[in-house]
Amino acid sequence: MAASTASEVSSICSVDKYGFLKTSCESDLVDQRDGPSPETVIRRERKWLEMLKKWDYYTLKNYKKLRARCYKGIPMSIRPKAWSYLCGGNILSENCEMKYETLVTQTCDTKSLEEIKKDLHRQFPYHEMFISEEKPGQQELLNVLKAYTIYNPTAGYCQAQAPVAAFLLMHMPAVQAFWCLVRISDTYLENYYSPSMEVVKRDGLILQALLKKLCMPAYKHLKKVNAEPMFYCTEWFLCAFTRTLPWDSLLRIWDIFLCEGVKVLFKTALVILIGCLGKSESRKKCPGLYETLQLLKKPPSNILNEDYLILNIGRLNVTERDFEIEHMRQTLKMKKEKEKEANSTSVWRN
């Protein structure tokens, strides 16, 4: 959409509670149901404000209560500060005062800058922040992504970071969004954005193994139609579901993702896979690879509903030990495969 056209549309269309034009497909993904009562919201806000004042106590000595409140959903007014505290972005910001402002004034490599600029208009184009180049969102997104490539030149820029950064900018100032992006990219999704994507491939295999444990019929179906994990989980993991979930569901998932870490992405993926392919009648509608991937690309709305996701994430029979075992198993498997490949290459050269 051209900037002028977007501006014209913006002037005649109202926006929903999250800032999307009500005529847009993104707005269609917003749950129109009433949320918690005003009394409940106020009560939760007070509890969160009190918890933020005693953050060290809750993170170190009463994490169970912190986790429970994240699962209930963080109040919208508290979410920006809470997310920053949960991921540790606030600590980086305090320890590196004015660092972001300095990075924004510096020049990053030409290739990365060109790639970032190409991606700006693709991020939530029907949100009031990003609807045109005239809006502040695209410039802030450029600054945040450019600053990250300078801050971490080894990792550089990955296209999947753009929707994550844009999502953060919708909820907090640019400097806060930048430090949250740093924590997410370098800690939560460590090495996800490397060109080889080895960690994403490994985590896809971990997801497949966990699915086999939890729902053999869904696992067998994916094997039958030759649906490799990278076919369906790459965007889920790299973009932390910002390209997949309805907005209300996405906010709730991020509340617990920033609290518990990357395992929440696995659990969300497992709930979607089991919801889509767990029943015989659902699998019969997906006889081949194409139909299966289409279903996983756009799952039924009831499966993506926030209440359904949160409830079933909590019900999954998967433990920390299960994650640890599969992590070690798949890491070792990939290491052996790399050694085998290196040996084969060596023999071929000799």
mmCIF file of C-alpha atoms in Angstrom, residues 59-342:
data_model
loop_
_atom_site.group_PDB
_atom_site.id
_atom_site.type_symbol
_atom_site.label_atom_id
_atom_site.label_comp_id
_atom_site.label_asym_id
_atom_site.label_seq_id
_atom_site.Cartn_x
_atom_site.Cartn_y
_atom_site.Cartn_z
ATOM 1 C CA THR A 59 12.065 -13.405 41.287
ATOM 2 C CA LEU A 60 14.298 -14.984 43.913
ATOM 3 C CA LYS A 61 11.951 -16.119 46.679
ATOM 4 C CA ASN A 62 8.387 -16.109 45.357
ATOM 5 C CA TYR A 63 8.722 -16.985 41.685
ATOM 6 C CA LYS A 64 5.685 -19.273 41.915
ATOM 7 C CA LYS A 65 3.436 -16.275 42.591
ATOM 8 C CA LEU A 66 5.089 -14.255 39.801
ATOM 9 C CA ARG A 67 4.584 -17.112 37.367
ATOM 10 C CA ALA A 68 0.939 -17.561 38.386
ATOM 11 C CA ARG A 69 0.219 -13.881 37.767
ATOM 12 C CA CYS A 70 1.872 -14.041 34.348
ATOM 13 C CA TYR A 71 -0.386 -16.966 33.440
ATOM 14 C CA LYS A 72 -3.453 -14.944 34.475
ATOM 15 C CA GLY A 73 -2.354 -12.193 32.103
ATOM 16 C CA ILE A 74 -0.491 -8.961 32.798
ATOM 17 C CA PRO A 75 -2.710 -5.830 32.818
ATOM 18 C CA MET A 76 -2.254 -3.759 29.662
ATOM 19 C CA SER A 77 -1.142 -0.665 31.573
ATOM 20 C CA ILE A 78 1.553 -2.670 33.379
ATOM 21 C CA ARG A 79 2.720 -4.804 30.464
ATOM 22 C CA PRO A 80 5.512 -2.555 29.072
ATOM 23 C CA LYS A 81 7.304 -2.283 32.414
ATOM 24 C CA ALA A 82 6.566 -5.884 33.362
ATOM 25 C CA TRP A 83 7.954 -7.253 30.078
ATOM 26 C CA SER A 84 11.102 -5.188 30.515
ATOM 27 C CA TYR A 85 11.545 -6.498 34.057
ATOM 28 C CA LEU A 86 10.758 -10.095 33.095
ATOM 29 C CA CYS A 87 13.337 -10.262 30.308
ATOM 30 C CA GLY A 88 15.952 -8.128 32.062
ATOM 31 C CA GLY A 89 15.889 -5.336 29.501
ATOM 32 C CA ASN A 90 15.551 -2.808 32.322
ATOM 33 C CA ILE A 91 18.889 -3.918 33.805
ATOM 34 C CA LEU A 92 20.695 -3.560 30.476
ATOM 35 C CA SER A 93 19.155 -0.121 30.024
ATOM 36 C CA GLU A 94 20.258 1.007 33.485
ATOM 37 C CA ASN A 95 23.778 -0.384 33.035
ATOM 38 C CA CYS A 96 24.192 1.088 29.551
ATOM 39 C CA GLU A 97 22.650 4.532 29.920
ATOM 40 C CA MET A 98 22.567 6.502 26.631
ATOM 41 C CA LYS A 99 24.040 3.509 24.772
ATOM 42 C CA TYR A 100 21.008 3.165 22.514
ATOM 43 C CA GLU A 101 20.982 6.866 21.699
ATOM 44 C CA THR A 102 24.655 6.592 20.710
ATOM 45 C CA LEU A 103 24.084 3.506 18.564
ATOM 46 C CA VAL A 104 21.279 5.221 16.650
ATOM 47 C CA THR A 105 23.681 7.961 15.529
ATOM 48 C CA GLN A 106 26.248 5.460 14.226
ATOM 49 C CA THR A 107 26.386 3.884 10.784
ATOM 50 C CA CYS A 108 25.826 0.172 10.241
ATOM 51 C CA ASP A 109 27.033 -1.777 7.225
ATOM 52 C CA THR A 110 25.314 -0.932 3.960
ATOM 53 C CA LYS A 111 24.002 -4.439 3.276
ATOM 54 C CA SER A 112 22.233 -4.739 6.633
ATOM 55 C CA LEU A 113 20.784 -1.239 6.337
ATOM 56 C CA GLU A 114 19.366 -2.005 2.880
ATOM 57 C CA GLU A 115 17.804 -5.249 4.122
ATOM 58 C CA ILE A 116 16.247 -3.493 7.114
ATOM 59 C CA LYS A 117 14.757 -0.753 4.940
ATOM 60 C CA LYS A 118 13.205 -3.351 2.618
ATOM 61 C CA ASP A 119 11.450 -4.974 5.573
ATOM 62 C CA LEU A 120 10.051 -1.863 7.272
ATOM 63 C CA HIS A 121 6.798 -1.601 5.296
ATOM 64 C CA ARG A 122 6.078 -5.326 5.726
ATOM 65 C CA GLN A 123 5.674 -5.182 9.500
ATOM 66 C CA PHE A 124 2.021 -4.889 10.528
ATOM 67 C CA PRO A 125 1.162 -2.471 7.675
ATOM 68 C CA TYR A 126 -2.378 -1.940 8.980
ATOM 69 C CA HIS A 127 -1.309 -0.812 12.429
ATOM 70 C CA GLU A 128 -1.541 2.914 13.047
ATOM 71 C CA MET A 129 2.176 3.057 13.951
ATOM 72 C CA PHE A 130 3.399 1.443 10.747
ATOM 73 C CA ILE A 131 0.750 2.276 8.167
ATOM 74 C CA SER A 132 2.979 4.725 6.274
ATOM 75 C CA GLU A 133 6.469 6.165 6.168
ATOM 76 C CA GLU A 134 5.026 9.357 7.626
ATOM 77 C CA LYS A 135 4.162 7.589 10.862
ATOM 78 C CA PRO A 136 6.844 7.384 13.589
ATOM 79 C CA GLY A 137 6.739 3.576 13.800
ATOM 80 C CA GLN A 138 8.768 2.826 10.682
ATOM 81 C CA GLN A 139 11.545 5.243 11.674
ATOM 82 C CA GLU A 140 11.665 3.848 15.212
ATOM 83 C CA LEU A 141 11.755 0.317 13.827
ATOM 84 C CA LEU A 142 14.646 1.278 11.549
ATOM 85 C CA ASN A 143 16.533 2.774 14.497
ATOM 86 C CA VAL A 144 15.994 -0.238 16.766
ATOM 87 C CA LEU A 145 17.026 -2.808 14.138
ATOM 88 C CA LYS A 146 19.997 -0.745 12.977
ATOM 89 C CA ALA A 147 21.138 -0.234 16.561
ATOM 90 C CA TYR A 148 21.029 -3.985 17.184
ATOM 91 C CA THR A 149 23.205 -4.781 14.152
ATOM 92 C CA ILE A 150 25.801 -2.323 15.475
ATOM 93 C CA TYR A 151 25.460 -3.572 19.056
ATOM 94 C CA ASN A 152 25.907 -7.202 17.981
ATOM 95 C CA PRO A 153 27.722 -7.176 14.621
ATOM 96 C CA THR A 154 28.510 -10.895 14.867
ATOM 97 C CA ALA A 155 24.822 -11.758 14.764
ATOM 98 C CA GLY A 156 23.883 -8.862 12.506
ATOM 99 C CA TYR A 157 20.355 -8.479 11.163
ATOM 100 C CA CYS A 158 17.865 -11.273 10.563
ATOM 101 C CA GLN A 159 14.548 -10.627 8.839
ATOM 102 C CA ALA A 160 12.644 -12.468 11.587
ATOM 103 C CA GLN A 161 13.735 -9.849 14.125
ATOM 104 C CA ALA A 162 11.647 -7.177 12.403
ATOM 105 C CA PRO A 163 8.178 -8.372 13.533
ATOM 106 C CA VAL A 164 9.533 -9.014 17.042
ATOM 107 C CA ALA A 165 10.940 -5.469 17.234
ATOM 108 C CA ALA A 166 7.763 -3.979 15.743
ATOM 109 C CA PHE A 167 5.652 -5.888 18.271
ATOM 110 C CA LEU A 168 7.752 -4.501 21.113
ATOM 111 C CA LEU A 169 7.511 -0.962 19.750
ATOM 112 C CA MET A 170 3.729 -1.165 19.868
ATOM 113 C CA HIS A 171 3.965 -1.497 23.638
ATOM 114 C CA MET A 172 6.938 0.583 24.778
ATOM 115 C CA PRO A 173 9.320 3.432 23.877
ATOM 116 C CA ALA A 174 12.091 2.695 21.370
ATOM 117 C CA VAL A 175 14.932 2.551 23.914
ATOM 118 C CA GLN A 176 12.988 0.074 26.047
ATOM 119 C CA ALA A 177 12.061 -1.981 22.976
ATOM 120 C CA PHE A 178 15.709 -2.082 21.906
ATOM 121 C CA TRP A 179 16.971 -3.536 25.177
ATOM 122 C CA CYS A 180 14.130 -6.066 25.257
ATOM 123 C CA LEU A 181 15.064 -7.069 21.694
ATOM 124 C CA VAL A 182 18.675 -7.516 22.790
ATOM 125 C CA ARG A 183 17.627 -9.828 25.611
ATOM 126 C CA ILE A 184 15.245 -11.810 23.415
ATOM 127 C CA SER A 185 17.725 -12.166 20.544
ATOM 128 C CA ASP A 186 20.806 -12.895 22.639
ATOM 129 C CA THR A 187 19.307 -14.911 25.510
ATOM 130 C CA TYR A 188 15.782 -16.225 24.913
ATOM 131 C CA LEU A 189 16.365 -17.053 21.240
ATOM 132 C CA GLU A 190 20.141 -17.376 21.436
ATOM 133 C CA ASN A 191 21.688 -18.238 18.044
ATOM 134 C CA TYR A 192 18.262 -18.516 16.397
ATOM 135 C CA TYR A 193 19.150 -15.728 14.002
ATOM 136 C CA SER A 194 22.467 -17.134 12.782
ATOM 137 C CA PRO A 195 22.655 -17.787 9.009
ATOM 138 C CA SER A 196 23.040 -21.555 9.477
ATOM 139 C CA MET A 197 19.870 -21.762 11.620
ATOM 140 C CA GLU A 198 21.366 -24.835 13.306
ATOM 141 C CA VAL A 199 19.722 -24.079 16.649
ATOM 142 C CA VAL A 200 16.295 -23.680 15.033
ATOM 143 C CA LYS A 201 16.790 -26.991 13.217
ATOM 144 C CA ARG A 202 17.763 -28.667 16.490
ATOM 145 C CA ASP A 203 14.784 -27.194 18.297
ATOM 146 C CA GLY A 204 12.521 -28.358 15.494
ATOM 147 C CA LEU A 205 13.735 -31.910 16.114
ATOM 148 C CA ILE A 206 13.182 -31.448 19.856
ATOM 149 C CA LEU A 207 9.636 -30.325 19.104
ATOM 150 C CA GLN A 208 9.107 -33.397 16.918
ATOM 151 C CA ALA A 209 10.379 -35.719 19.664
ATOM 152 C CA LEU A 210 8.143 -34.115 22.285
ATOM 153 C CA LEU A 211 5.154 -34.443 19.961
ATOM 154 C CA LYS A 212 5.945 -38.144 19.566
ATOM 155 C CA LYS A 213 5.804 -38.496 23.351
ATOM 156 C CA LEU A 214 2.572 -36.540 23.744
ATOM 157 C CA CYS A 215 0.539 -37.411 20.641
ATOM 158 C CA MET A 216 1.730 -40.323 18.532
ATOM 159 C CA PRO A 217 -1.090 -40.013 15.922
ATOM 160 C CA ALA A 218 -0.121 -36.403 15.128
ATOM 161 C CA TYR A 219 3.561 -37.366 15.026
ATOM 162 C CA LYS A 220 2.890 -40.288 12.661
ATOM 163 C CA HIS A 221 0.799 -38.119 10.374
ATOM 164 C CA LEU A 222 3.572 -35.547 9.999
ATOM 165 C CA LYS A 223 6.070 -38.336 9.245
ATOM 166 C CA LYS A 224 3.655 -39.915 6.780
ATOM 167 C CA VAL A 225 3.267 -36.723 4.715
ATOM 168 C CA ASN A 226 7.013 -35.927 5.047
ATOM 169 C CA ALA A 227 6.407 -32.698 6.958
ATOM 170 C CA GLU A 228 9.812 -31.835 8.369
ATOM 171 C CA PRO A 229 9.745 -29.625 11.494
ATOM 172 C CA MET A 230 11.421 -26.759 9.649
ATOM 173 C CA PHE A 231 8.458 -26.674 7.259
ATOM 174 C CA TYR A 232 6.055 -25.523 9.965
ATOM 175 C CA CYS A 233 7.945 -24.370 13.085
ATOM 176 C CA THR A 234 10.516 -21.981 11.586
ATOM 177 C CA GLU A 235 8.287 -18.915 11.568
ATOM 178 C CA TRP A 236 6.704 -19.898 14.890
ATOM 179 C CA PHE A 237 10.073 -19.955 16.639
ATOM 180 C CA LEU A 238 11.990 -17.227 14.809
ATOM 181 C CA CYS A 239 9.168 -14.700 15.129
ATOM 182 C CA ALA A 240 8.031 -15.938 18.560
ATOM 183 C CA PHE A 241 4.504 -16.405 17.143
ATOM 184 C CA THR A 242 4.096 -12.711 16.286
ATOM 185 C CA ARG A 243 3.109 -13.780 12.764
ATOM 186 C CA THR A 244 0.742 -16.554 13.841
ATOM 187 C CA LEU A 245 -1.456 -15.826 16.842
ATOM 188 C CA PRO A 246 -4.471 -13.538 17.287
ATOM 189 C CA TRP A 247 -3.460 -10.442 19.200
ATOM 190 C CA ASP A 248 -5.099 -11.301 22.515
ATOM 191 C CA SER A 249 -3.524 -14.760 22.441
ATOM 192 C CA LEU A 250 -0.138 -13.381 21.435
ATOM 193 C CA LEU A 251 -0.046 -10.980 24.371
ATOM 194 C CA ARG A 252 -0.909 -13.763 26.824
ATOM 195 C CA ILE A 253 1.711 -16.097 25.331
ATOM 196 C CA TRP A 254 4.364 -13.379 25.547
ATOM 197 C CA ASP A 255 3.448 -12.741 29.187
ATOM 198 C CA ILE A 256 4.515 -16.292 30.007
ATOM 199 C CA PHE A 257 7.234 -16.521 27.322
ATOM 200 C CA LEU A 258 9.146 -13.665 28.936
ATOM 201 C CA CYS A 259 8.568 -15.248 32.339
ATOM 202 C CA GLU A 260 9.506 -18.865 31.559
ATOM 203 C CA GLY A 261 11.612 -18.666 28.412
ATOM 204 C CA VAL A 262 11.750 -20.483 25.100
ATOM 205 C CA LYS A 263 10.019 -23.621 26.404
ATOM 206 C CA VAL A 264 6.767 -21.637 26.160
ATOM 207 C CA LEU A 265 7.247 -21.487 22.379
ATOM 208 C CA PHE A 266 7.614 -25.276 22.339
ATOM 209 C CA LYS A 267 4.491 -25.710 24.445
ATOM 210 C CA THR A 268 2.491 -23.324 22.273
ATOM 211 C CA ALA A 269 3.635 -25.207 19.165
ATOM 212 C CA LEU A 270 2.691 -28.544 20.754
ATOM 213 C CA VAL A 271 -0.799 -27.325 21.650
ATOM 214 C CA ILE A 272 -1.325 -26.119 18.075
ATOM 215 C CA LEU A 273 0.002 -29.354 16.550
ATOM 216 C CA ILE A 274 -2.107 -31.548 18.808
ATOM 217 C CA GLY A 275 -5.161 -29.322 18.343
ATOM 218 C CA CYS A 276 -4.820 -29.451 14.558
ATOM 219 C CA LEU A 277 -3.800 -33.092 14.086
ATOM 220 C CA GLY A 278 -4.726 -34.892 17.290
ATOM 221 C CA LYS A 279 -8.139 -36.050 16.068
ATOM 222 C CA SER A 280 -8.678 -38.614 13.323
ATOM 223 C CA GLU A 281 -11.241 -36.484 11.470
ATOM 224 C CA SER A 282 -8.768 -33.586 11.331
ATOM 225 C CA ARG A 283 -6.020 -35.774 9.889
ATOM 226 C CA LYS A 284 -8.382 -37.184 7.256
ATOM 227 C CA LYS A 285 -8.906 -33.654 5.936
ATOM 228 C CA CYS A 286 -5.116 -33.361 5.426
ATOM 229 C CA PRO A 287 -4.163 -36.368 3.263
ATOM 230 C CA GLY A 288 -0.976 -34.793 1.931
ATOM 231 C CA LEU A 289 1.852 -32.426 2.741
ATOM 232 C CA TYR A 290 0.195 -29.375 1.179
ATOM 233 C CA GLU A 291 -3.064 -29.713 3.107
ATOM 234 C CA THR A 292 -1.211 -30.373 6.359
ATOM 235 C CA LEU A 293 1.025 -27.328 6.030
ATOM 236 C CA GLN A 294 -1.923 -25.141 5.060
ATOM 237 C CA LEU A 295 -3.731 -26.205 8.224
ATOM 238 C CA LEU A 296 -0.687 -25.487 10.390
ATOM 239 C CA LYS A 297 -0.115 -22.166 8.658
ATOM 240 C CA LYS A 298 -3.649 -21.060 9.513
ATOM 241 C CA PRO A 299 -5.053 -23.195 12.346
ATOM 242 C CA PRO A 300 -8.750 -22.992 13.304
ATOM 243 C CA SER A 301 -9.583 -19.963 15.443
ATOM 244 C CA ASN A 302 -10.763 -22.068 18.379
ATOM 245 C CA ILE A 303 -7.275 -23.609 18.667
ATOM 246 C CA LEU A 304 -5.629 -20.175 18.666
ATOM 247 C CA ASN A 305 -8.036 -18.777 21.248
ATOM 248 C CA GLU A 306 -6.175 -17.392 24.271
ATOM 249 C CA ASP A 307 -8.134 -19.395 26.834
ATOM 250 C CA TYR A 308 -7.664 -22.629 24.877
ATOM 251 C CA LEU A 309 -3.920 -22.061 24.484
ATOM 252 C CA ILE A 310 -3.197 -21.064 28.078
ATOM 253 C CA LEU A 311 -5.341 -23.867 29.510
ATOM 254 C CA ASN A 312 -3.763 -26.565 27.355
ATOM 255 C CA ILE A 313 -0.214 -25.279 27.796
ATOM 256 C CA GLY A 314 -0.729 -25.776 31.516
ATOM 257 C CA ARG A 315 -2.127 -29.275 30.940
ATOM 258 C CA LEU A 316 0.701 -30.582 28.734
ATOM 259 C CA ASN A 317 2.363 -33.638 30.237
ATOM 260 C CA VAL A 318 5.889 -32.457 29.497
ATOM 261 C CA THR A 319 8.486 -31.802 32.203
ATOM 262 C CA GLU A 320 11.724 -29.860 32.493
ATOM 263 C CA ARG A 321 13.483 -33.206 32.389
ATOM 264 C CA ASP A 322 11.806 -34.044 29.076
ATOM 265 C CA PHE A 323 13.175 -30.817 27.602
ATOM 266 C CA GLU A 324 16.643 -31.479 29.002
ATOM 267 C CA ILE A 325 16.788 -35.051 27.697
ATOM 268 C CA GLU A 326 15.691 -34.112 24.183
ATOM 269 C CA HIS A 327 17.996 -31.099 24.148
ATOM 270 C CA MET A 328 20.989 -33.299 24.971
ATOM 271 C CA ARG A 329 19.883 -36.015 22.547
ATOM 272 C CA GLN A 330 19.343 -33.733 19.566
ATOM 273 C CA THR A 331 22.476 -31.682 20.271
ATOM 274 C CA LEU A 332 24.559 -34.865 20.344
ATOM 275 C CA LYS A 333 22.845 -36.163 17.205
ATOM 276 C CA MET A 334 23.597 -32.974 15.274
ATOM 277 C CA LYS A 335 27.192 -32.997 16.508
ATOM 278 C CA LYS A 336 27.694 -36.554 15.233
ATOM 279 C CA GLU A 337 26.120 -35.678 11.891
ATOM 280 C CA LYS A 338 28.463 -32.698 11.505
ATOM 281 C CA GLU A 339 31.475 -34.860 12.338
ATOM 282 C CA LYS A 340 30.331 -37.476 9.842
ATOM 283 C CA GLU A 341 29.857 -34.831 7.184
ATOM 284 C CA ALA A 342 33.295 -33.336 7.923
#
